[in-house]
Amino acid sequence: MRSYKIIVVLALALFAVACSKGDGVVRPEFKEYILSVGCDECCRVDIRYQRITNSDASTALASIDEQNYRNTFGRYSLDVMDVEASASAMADGYQSMSSGGDSNGYYYDLDQRAFMTRDDKVVCYETYIESYTGGAHGGNIMLYECFDLASGAIYDFDYLFEDVWGEAMRKLVYDKLVATYGVLLIEGVEELPMSTSLLITDTGILFVYQPYEVACFAAGILSVEVSDEQIKGAGAPLVWVE
């Protein structure tokens, strides 16, 4: 039987105090759920997850909370949302790697924070994950997901690299990456993929590329911000504004 320590903490800090905005849209109240399993010498799992405690106050909040749960826990999510059960199942999955006896130093850290942008009209989740399960080095990724507070819908940005403005948008992001980081692994603008991690800031969109996506591992996580004005200049609609 494996011996490990489990600490579950429900942090009491609520990040959104007001119950609703002036337009009647209910604002989310966030509470941290923390699970820590294992130790530094064996297989360690640390999860810091953000719940919406007032998700029953509107269908939009319920939808946002549900989507973040499924996006965060993936195959460990259940048909009926259960954060504790999913977090424990995820921890057990990584802990099982220690049974082989060669997994000392394995770890999985998931650190999530929630915040709002665009005059509190957009709910954003930042999820940073570091892990090591053998090999020369571990891995890390930074994931952003944004939701419309009024409807609960997640923003899909694939359209920015499609349609008649797609070429101009791809060049805009590519040129910023080259100007910021220099040489990339991809050979030209036509090879630049749409980022799967984008953040709606107060002034534009932050494009985030994970290690190896467009540059070498040593370059780390790459990010560049494109302003609303630049996106509009490329001809793409600003769905988060309009």
PDB file of N, CA, C and O in Angstrom, residues 160-223:
ATOM      1  N   LEU A 160      -9.578  33.745 -36.505  1.00  0.00           N
ATOM      2  CA  LEU A 160      -8.604  34.815 -36.759  1.00  0.00           C
ATOM      3  C   LEU A 160      -7.599  34.432 -37.840  1.00  0.00           C
ATOM      4  O   LEU A 160      -7.061  35.311 -38.529  1.00  0.00           O
ATOM      5  N   PHE A 161      -7.320  33.133 -37.992  1.00  0.00           N
ATOM      6  CA  PHE A 161      -6.377  32.679 -39.020  1.00  0.00           C
ATOM      7  C   PHE A 161      -7.107  32.114 -40.235  1.00  0.00           C
ATOM      8  O   PHE A 161      -6.503  31.455 -41.076  1.00  0.00           O
ATOM      9  N   GLU A 162      -8.401  32.346 -40.312  1.00  0.00           N
ATOM     10  CA  GLU A 162      -9.208  31.835 -41.411  1.00  0.00           C
ATOM     11  C   GLU A 162      -9.812  33.010 -42.190  1.00  0.00           C
ATOM     12  O   GLU A 162      -9.531  34.169 -41.910  1.00  0.00           O
ATOM     13  N   ASP A 163     -10.602  32.712 -43.185  1.00  0.00           N
ATOM     14  CA  ASP A 163     -11.333  33.704 -43.967  1.00  0.00           C
ATOM     15  C   ASP A 163     -10.369  34.668 -44.676  1.00  0.00           C
ATOM     16  O   ASP A 163      -9.175  34.425 -44.763  1.00  0.00           O
ATOM     17  N   VAL A 164     -10.881  35.780 -45.140  1.00  0.00           N
ATOM     18  CA  VAL A 164     -10.099  36.694 -45.983  1.00  0.00           C
ATOM     19  C   VAL A 164      -9.013  37.419 -45.202  1.00  0.00           C
ATOM     20  O   VAL A 164      -8.036  37.903 -45.782  1.00  0.00           O
ATOM     21  N   TRP A 165      -9.158  37.526 -43.890  1.00  0.00           N
ATOM     22  CA  TRP A 165      -8.170  38.221 -43.067  1.00  0.00           C
ATOM     23  C   TRP A 165      -7.116  37.274 -42.482  1.00  0.00           C
ATOM     24  O   TRP A 165      -6.184  37.717 -41.827  1.00  0.00           O
ATOM     25  N   GLY A 166      -7.265  35.980 -42.709  1.00  0.00           N
ATOM     26  CA  GLY A 166      -6.388  34.998 -42.096  1.00  0.00           C
ATOM     27  C   GLY A 166      -4.919  35.202 -42.414  1.00  0.00           C
ATOM     28  O   GLY A 166      -4.061  35.125 -41.523  1.00  0.00           O
ATOM     29  N   GLU A 167      -4.593  35.486 -43.670  1.00  0.00           N
ATOM     30  CA  GLU A 167      -3.193  35.663 -44.058  1.00  0.00           C
ATOM     31  C   GLU A 167      -2.583  36.875 -43.371  1.00  0.00           C
ATOM     32  O   GLU A 167      -1.445  36.822 -42.876  1.00  0.00           O
ATOM     33  N   ALA A 168      -3.337  37.975 -43.323  1.00  0.00           N
ATOM     34  CA  ALA A 168      -2.832  39.192 -42.681  1.00  0.00           C
ATOM     35  C   ALA A 168      -2.653  38.995 -41.184  1.00  0.00           C
ATOM     36  O   ALA A 168      -1.676  39.468 -40.593  1.00  0.00           O
ATOM     37  N   MET A 169      -3.562  38.262 -40.541  1.00  0.00           N
ATOM     38  CA  MET A 169      -3.454  38.011 -39.110  1.00  0.00           C
ATOM     39  C   MET A 169      -2.264  37.102 -38.806  1.00  0.00           C
ATOM     40  O   MET A 169      -1.514  37.342 -37.848  1.00  0.00           O
ATOM     41  N   ARG A 170      -2.076  36.075 -39.611  1.00  0.00           N
ATOM     42  CA  ARG A 170      -0.951  35.163 -39.396  1.00  0.00           C
ATOM     43  C   ARG A 170       0.373  35.914 -39.519  1.00  0.00           C
ATOM     44  O   ARG A 170       1.297  35.714 -38.725  1.00  0.00           O
ATOM     45  N   LYS A 171       0.483  36.784 -40.524  1.00  0.00           N
ATOM     46  CA  LYS A 171       1.710  37.562 -40.710  1.00  0.00           C
ATOM     47  C   LYS A 171       1.926  38.520 -39.543  1.00  0.00           C
ATOM     48  O   LYS A 171       3.062  38.735 -39.098  1.00  0.00           O
ATOM     49  N   LEU A 172       0.846  39.097 -39.035  1.00  0.00           N
ATOM     50  CA  LEU A 172       0.942  40.027 -37.921  1.00  0.00           C
ATOM     51  C   LEU A 172       1.536  39.342 -36.693  1.00  0.00           C
ATOM     52  O   LEU A 172       2.456  39.859 -36.044  1.00  0.00           O
ATOM     53  N   VAL A 173       1.044  38.158 -36.373  1.00  0.00           N
ATOM     54  CA  VAL A 173       1.530  37.418 -35.216  1.00  0.00           C
ATOM     55  C   VAL A 173       2.950  36.908 -35.466  1.00  0.00           C
ATOM     56  O   VAL A 173       3.819  36.997 -34.582  1.00  0.00           O
ATOM     57  N   TYR A 174       3.200  36.390 -36.660  1.00  0.00           N
ATOM     58  CA  TYR A 174       4.533  35.877 -37.005  1.00  0.00           C
ATOM     59  C   TYR A 174       5.593  36.966 -36.890  1.00  0.00           C
ATOM     60  O   TYR A 174       6.662  36.751 -36.295  1.00  0.00           O
ATOM     61  N   ASP A 175       5.316  38.124 -37.445  1.00  0.00           N
ATOM     62  CA  ASP A 175       6.286  39.222 -37.402  1.00  0.00           C
ATOM     63  C   ASP A 175       6.580  39.642 -35.967  1.00  0.00           C
ATOM     64  O   ASP A 175       7.729  39.959 -35.617  1.00  0.00           O
ATOM     65  N   LYS A 176       5.569  39.634 -35.121  1.00  0.00           N
ATOM     66  CA  LYS A 176       5.783  39.984 -33.720  1.00  0.00           C
ATOM     67  C   LYS A 176       6.625  38.928 -33.007  1.00  0.00           C
ATOM     68  O   LYS A 176       7.481  39.251 -32.171  1.00  0.00           O
ATOM     69  N   LEU A 177       6.410  37.661 -33.317  1.00  0.00           N
ATOM     70  CA  LEU A 177       7.203  36.595 -32.712  1.00  0.00           C
ATOM     71  C   LEU A 177       8.671  36.714 -33.112  1.00  0.00           C
ATOM     72  O   LEU A 177       9.573  36.609 -32.267  1.00  0.00           O
ATOM     73  N   VAL A 178       8.912  36.936 -34.398  1.00  0.00           N
ATOM     74  CA  VAL A 178      10.291  37.063 -34.878  1.00  0.00           C
ATOM     75  C   VAL A 178      10.958  38.292 -34.271  1.00  0.00           C
ATOM     76  O   VAL A 178      12.123  38.245 -33.846  1.00  0.00           O
ATOM     77  N   ALA A 179      10.237  39.403 -34.207  1.00  0.00           N
ATOM     78  CA  ALA A 179      10.809  40.632 -33.647  1.00  0.00           C
ATOM     79  C   ALA A 179      11.123  40.475 -32.165  1.00  0.00           C
ATOM     80  O   ALA A 179      12.092  41.051 -31.657  1.00  0.00           O
ATOM     81  N   THR A 180      10.336  39.662 -31.462  1.00  0.00           N
ATOM     82  CA  THR A 180      10.509  39.493 -30.018  1.00  0.00           C
ATOM     83  C   THR A 180      11.526  38.410 -29.676  1.00  0.00           C
ATOM     84  O   THR A 180      12.344  38.577 -28.764  1.00  0.00           O
ATOM     85  N   TYR A 181      11.499  37.289 -30.420  1.00  0.00           N
ATOM     86  CA  TYR A 181      12.301  36.127 -30.034  1.00  0.00           C
ATOM     87  C   TYR A 181      13.393  35.745 -31.042  1.00  0.00           C
ATOM     88  O   TYR A 181      14.234  34.914 -30.737  1.00  0.00           O
ATOM     89  N   GLY A 182      13.353  36.311 -32.222  1.00  0.00           N
ATOM     90  CA  GLY A 182      14.371  35.981 -33.212  1.00  0.00           C
ATOM     91  C   GLY A 182      14.034  34.734 -34.006  1.00  0.00           C
ATOM     92  O   GLY A 182      12.892  34.553 -34.444  1.00  0.00           O
ATOM     93  N   VAL A 183      15.000  33.842 -34.165  1.00  0.00           N
ATOM     94  CA  VAL A 183      14.841  32.663 -35.019  1.00  0.00           C
ATOM     95  C   VAL A 183      13.812  31.689 -34.425  1.00  0.00           C
ATOM     96  O   VAL A 183      13.845  31.379 -33.236  1.00  0.00           O
ATOM     97  N   LEU A 184      12.916  31.203 -35.288  1.00  0.00           N
ATOM     98  CA  LEU A 184      11.913  30.228 -34.885  1.00  0.00           C
ATOM     99  C   LEU A 184      12.216  28.889 -35.547  1.00  0.00           C
ATOM    100  O   LEU A 184      13.003  28.803 -36.493  1.00  0.00           O
ATOM    101  N   LEU A 185      11.570  27.834 -35.058  1.00  0.00           N
ATOM    102  CA  LEU A 185      11.735  26.517 -35.675  1.00  0.00           C
ATOM    103  C   LEU A 185      10.999  26.429 -37.006  1.00  0.00           C
ATOM    104  O   LEU A 185      11.432  25.715 -37.910  1.00  0.00           O
ATOM    105  N   ILE A 186       9.884  27.111 -37.112  1.00  0.00           N
ATOM    106  CA  ILE A 186       9.128  27.084 -38.361  1.00  0.00           C
ATOM    107  C   ILE A 186       9.860  27.918 -39.406  1.00  0.00           C
ATOM    108  O   ILE A 186      10.571  28.868 -39.083  1.00  0.00           O
ATOM    109  N   GLU A 187       9.699  27.553 -40.669  1.00  0.00           N
ATOM    110  CA  GLU A 187      10.491  28.163 -41.727  1.00  0.00           C
ATOM    111  C   GLU A 187       9.888  29.443 -42.288  1.00  0.00           C
ATOM    112  O   GLU A 187      10.575  30.212 -42.971  1.00  0.00           O
ATOM    113  N   GLY A 188       8.614  29.675 -42.041  1.00  0.00           N
ATOM    114  CA  GLY A 188       8.002  30.883 -42.575  1.00  0.00           C
ATOM    115  C   GLY A 188       6.617  31.114 -42.024  1.00  0.00           C
ATOM    116  O   GLY A 188       6.076  30.287 -41.282  1.00  0.00           O
ATOM    117  N   VAL A 189       6.058  32.250 -42.384  1.00  0.00           N
ATOM    118  CA  VAL A 189       4.765  32.656 -41.845  1.00  0.00           C
ATOM    119  C   VAL A 189       3.672  31.654 -42.169  1.00  0.00           C
ATOM    120  O   VAL A 189       2.738  31.448 -41.376  1.00  0.00           O
ATOM    121  N   GLU A 190       3.782  31.000 -43.333  1.00  0.00           N
ATOM    122  CA  GLU A 190       2.737  30.064 -43.745  1.00  0.00           C
ATOM    123  C   GLU A 190       2.674  28.837 -42.839  1.00  0.00           C
ATOM    124  O   GLU A 190       1.668  28.128 -42.815  1.00  0.00           O
ATOM    125  N   GLU A 191       3.724  28.580 -42.081  1.00  0.00           N
ATOM    126  CA  GLU A 191       3.746  27.419 -41.186  1.00  0.00           C
ATOM    127  C   GLU A 191       3.287  27.754 -39.762  1.00  0.00           C
ATOM    128  O   GLU A 191       3.220  26.862 -38.912  1.00  0.00           O
ATOM    129  N   LEU A 192       2.992  29.009 -39.511  1.00  0.00           N
ATOM    130  CA  LEU A 192       2.586  29.393 -38.151  1.00  0.00           C
ATOM    131  C   LEU A 192       1.199  28.830 -37.847  1.00  0.00           C
ATOM    132  O   LEU A 192       0.221  29.164 -38.520  1.00  0.00           O
ATOM    133  N   PRO A 193       1.078  27.994 -36.819  1.00  0.00           N
ATOM    134  CA  PRO A 193      -0.236  27.451 -36.455  1.00  0.00           C
ATOM    135  C   PRO A 193      -1.013  28.455 -35.599  1.00  0.00           C
ATOM    136  O   PRO A 193      -0.439  29.361 -34.999  1.00  0.00           O
ATOM    137  N   MET A 194      -2.300  28.267 -35.569  1.00  0.00           N
ATOM    138  CA  MET A 194      -3.101  29.047 -34.634  1.00  0.00           C
ATOM    139  C   MET A 194      -2.788  28.579 -33.224  1.00  0.00           C
ATOM    140  O   MET A 194      -2.740  27.380 -32.957  1.00  0.00           O
ATOM    141  N   SER A 195      -2.549  29.502 -32.341  1.00  0.00           N
ATOM    142  CA  SER A 195      -2.289  29.150 -30.953  1.00  0.00           C
ATOM    143  C   SER A 195      -3.537  28.535 -30.331  1.00  0.00           C
ATOM    144  O   SER A 195      -4.663  28.940 -30.633  1.00  0.00           O
ATOM    145  N   THR A 196      -3.329  27.544 -29.475  1.00  0.00           N
ATOM    146  CA  THR A 196      -4.444  26.943 -28.744  1.00  0.00           C
ATOM    147  C   THR A 196      -4.618  27.597 -27.376  1.00  0.00           C
ATOM    148  O   THR A 196      -5.460  27.186 -26.593  1.00  0.00           O
ATOM    149  N   SER A 197      -3.809  28.610 -27.095  1.00  0.00           N
ATOM    150  CA  SER A 197      -3.879  29.319 -25.821  1.00  0.00           C
ATOM    151  C   SER A 197      -3.862  30.811 -26.088  1.00  0.00           C
ATOM    152  O   SER A 197      -2.823  31.373 -26.450  1.00  0.00           O
ATOM    153  N   LEU A 198      -5.017  31.453 -25.929  1.00  0.00           N
ATOM    154  CA  LEU A 198      -5.137  32.883 -26.184  1.00  0.00           C
ATOM    155  C   LEU A 198      -5.880  33.558 -25.043  1.00  0.00           C
ATOM    156  O   LEU A 198      -6.828  33.003 -24.488  1.00  0.00           O
ATOM    157  N   LEU A 199      -5.446  34.750 -24.723  1.00  0.00           N
ATOM    158  CA  LEU A 199      -6.034  35.508 -23.623  1.00  0.00           C
ATOM    159  C   LEU A 199      -6.560  36.842 -24.121  1.00  0.00           C
ATOM    160  O   LEU A 199      -5.862  37.574 -24.836  1.00  0.00           O
ATOM    161  N   ILE A 200      -7.790  37.160 -23.754  1.00  0.00           N
ATOM    162  CA  ILE A 200      -8.336  38.484 -24.035  1.00  0.00           C
ATOM    163  C   ILE A 200      -7.840  39.430 -22.953  1.00  0.00           C
ATOM    164  O   ILE A 200      -8.226  39.312 -21.787  1.00  0.00           O
ATOM    165  N   THR A 201      -6.962  40.339 -23.326  1.00  0.00           N
ATOM    166  CA  THR A 201      -6.477  41.335 -22.386  1.00  0.00           C
ATOM    167  C   THR A 201      -7.405  42.548 -22.443  1.00  0.00           C
ATOM    168  O   THR A 201      -8.389  42.557 -23.171  1.00  0.00           O
ATOM    169  N   ASP A 202      -7.067  43.589 -21.717  1.00  0.00           N
ATOM    170  CA  ASP A 202      -7.894  44.796 -21.743  1.00  0.00           C
ATOM    171  C   ASP A 202      -7.713  45.604 -23.020  1.00  0.00           C
ATOM    172  O   ASP A 202      -8.518  46.490 -23.316  1.00  0.00           O
ATOM    173  N   THR A 203      -6.655  45.289 -23.792  1.00  0.00           N
ATOM    174  CA  THR A 203      -6.375  46.079 -24.999  1.00  0.00           C
ATOM    175  C   THR A 203      -6.230  45.240 -26.256  1.00  0.00           C
ATOM    176  O   THR A 203      -6.119  45.790 -27.352  1.00  0.00           O
ATOM    177  N   GLY A 204      -6.214  43.924 -26.149  1.00  0.00           N
ATOM    178  CA  GLY A 204      -6.021  43.098 -27.329  1.00  0.00           C
ATOM    179  C   GLY A 204      -6.102  41.624 -27.019  1.00  0.00           C
ATOM    180  O   GLY A 204      -6.809  41.200 -26.099  1.00  0.00           O
ATOM    181  N   ILE A 205      -5.343  40.834 -27.799  1.00  0.00           N
ATOM    182  CA  ILE A 205      -5.307  39.382 -27.633  1.00  0.00           C
ATOM    183  C   ILE A 205      -3.861  38.942 -27.443  1.00  0.00           C
ATOM    184  O   ILE A 205      -2.979  39.319 -28.221  1.00  0.00           O
ATOM    185  N   LEU A 206      -3.611  38.128 -26.422  1.00  0.00           N
ATOM    186  CA  LEU A 206      -2.293  37.564 -26.179  1.00  0.00           C
ATOM    187  C   LEU A 206      -2.246  36.175 -26.800  1.00  0.00           C
ATOM    188  O   LEU A 206      -3.023  35.293 -26.437  1.00  0.00           O
ATOM    189  N   PHE A 207      -1.336  35.984 -27.770  1.00  0.00           N
ATOM    190  CA  PHE A 207      -1.121  34.687 -28.402  1.00  0.00           C
ATOM    191  C   PHE A 207       0.007  33.970 -27.653  1.00  0.00           C
ATOM    192  O   PHE A 207       1.099  34.515 -27.511  1.00  0.00           O
ATOM    193  N   VAL A 208      -0.252  32.752 -27.189  1.00  0.00           N
ATOM    194  CA  VAL A 208       0.726  32.001 -26.410  1.00  0.00           C
ATOM    195  C   VAL A 208       1.071  30.700 -27.142  1.00  0.00           C
ATOM    196  O   VAL A 208       0.175  29.942 -27.539  1.00  0.00           O
ATOM    197  N   TYR A 209       2.359  30.459 -27.322  1.00  0.00           N
ATOM    198  CA  TYR A 209       2.830  29.228 -27.956  1.00  0.00           C
ATOM    199  C   TYR A 209       3.683  28.439 -26.962  1.00  0.00           C
ATOM    200  O   TYR A 209       4.574  28.988 -26.327  1.00  0.00           O
ATOM    201  N   GLN A 210       3.381  27.145 -26.858  1.00  0.00           N
ATOM    202  CA  GLN A 210       4.055  26.286 -25.902  1.00  0.00           C
ATOM    203  C   GLN A 210       5.441  25.882 -26.433  1.00  0.00           C
ATOM    204  O   GLN A 210       5.727  26.011 -27.621  1.00  0.00           O
ATOM    205  N   PRO A 211       6.326  25.381 -25.568  1.00  0.00           N
ATOM    206  CA  PRO A 211       7.631  24.906 -26.020  1.00  0.00           C
ATOM    207  C   PRO A 211       7.498  23.896 -27.165  1.00  0.00           C
ATOM    208  O   PRO A 211       6.625  23.024 -27.133  1.00  0.00           O
ATOM    209  N   TYR A 212       8.341  24.047 -28.164  1.00  0.00           N
ATOM    210  CA  TYR A 212       8.404  23.195 -29.361  1.00  0.00           C
ATOM    211  C   TYR A 212       7.347  23.532 -30.410  1.00  0.00           C
ATOM    212  O   TYR A 212       7.433  23.038 -31.535  1.00  0.00           O
ATOM    213  N   GLU A 213       6.333  24.330 -30.087  1.00  0.00           N
ATOM    214  CA  GLU A 213       5.309  24.622 -31.089  1.00  0.00           C
ATOM    215  C   GLU A 213       5.876  25.438 -32.249  1.00  0.00           C
ATOM    216  O   GLU A 213       5.599  25.147 -33.414  1.00  0.00           O
ATOM    217  N   VAL A 214       6.637  26.469 -31.917  1.00  0.00           N
ATOM    218  CA  VAL A 214       7.217  27.312 -32.976  1.00  0.00           C
ATOM    219  C   VAL A 214       8.694  27.596 -32.736  1.00  0.00           C
ATOM    220  O   VAL A 214       9.358  28.200 -33.574  1.00  0.00           O
ATOM    221  N   ALA A 215       9.215  27.199 -31.585  1.00  0.00           N
ATOM    222  CA  ALA A 215      10.618  27.465 -31.246  1.00  0.00           C
ATOM    223  C   ALA A 215      11.169  26.302 -30.434  1.00  0.00           C
ATOM    224  O   ALA A 215      10.425  25.408 -30.007  1.00  0.00           O
ATOM    225  N   CYS A 216      12.479  26.305 -30.192  1.00  0.00           N
ATOM    226  CA  CYS A 216      13.113  25.220 -29.444  1.00  0.00           C
ATOM    227  C   CYS A 216      12.667  25.242 -27.980  1.00  0.00           C
ATOM    228  O   CYS A 216      12.151  26.248 -27.486  1.00  0.00           O
ATOM    229  N   PHE A 217      12.901  24.138 -27.286  1.00  0.00           N
ATOM    230  CA  PHE A 217      12.472  24.023 -25.889  1.00  0.00           C
ATOM    231  C   PHE A 217      13.114  25.101 -25.018  1.00  0.00           C
ATOM    232  O   PHE A 217      12.471  25.655 -24.122  1.00  0.00           O
ATOM    233  N   ALA A 218      14.382  25.413 -25.291  1.00  0.00           N
ATOM    234  CA  ALA A 218      15.096  26.396 -24.478  1.00  0.00           C
ATOM    235  C   ALA A 218      14.467  27.780 -24.553  1.00  0.00           C
ATOM    236  O   ALA A 218      14.626  28.588 -23.634  1.00  0.00           O
ATOM    237  N   ALA A 219      13.740  28.050 -25.623  1.00  0.00           N
ATOM    238  CA  ALA A 219      13.089  29.361 -25.771  1.00  0.00           C
ATOM    239  C   ALA A 219      11.916  29.510 -24.813  1.00  0.00           C
ATOM    240  O   ALA A 219      11.468  30.623 -24.535  1.00  0.00           O
ATOM    241  N   GLY A 220      11.412  28.382 -24.302  1.00  0.00           N
ATOM    242  CA  GLY A 220      10.332  28.421 -23.328  1.00  0.00           C
ATOM    243  C   GLY A 220       8.981  28.704 -23.958  1.00  0.00           C
ATOM    244  O   GLY A 220       8.743  28.432 -25.139  1.00  0.00           O
ATOM    245  N   ILE A 221       8.097  29.262 -23.157  1.00  0.00           N
ATOM    246  CA  ILE A 221       6.759  29.629 -23.615  1.00  0.00           C
ATOM    247  C   ILE A 221       6.835  31.018 -24.255  1.00  0.00           C
ATOM    248  O   ILE A 221       7.297  31.964 -23.633  1.00  0.00           O
ATOM    249  N   LEU A 222       6.367  31.117 -25.489  1.00  0.00           N
ATOM    250  CA  LEU A 222       6.429  32.379 -26.226  1.00  0.00           C
ATOM    251  C   LEU A 222       5.055  33.049 -26.220  1.00  0.00           C
ATOM    252  O   LEU A 222       4.025  32.373 -26.340  1.00  0.00           O
ATOM    253  N   SER A 223       5.040  34.360 -26.081  1.00  0.00           N
ATOM    254  CA  SER A 223       3.766  35.076 -26.130  1.00  0.00           C
ATOM    255  C   SER A 223       3.962  36.461 -26.728  1.00  0.00           C
ATOM    256  O   SER A 223       4.971  37.119 -26.473  1.00  0.00           O
TER     257      SER A 223
END
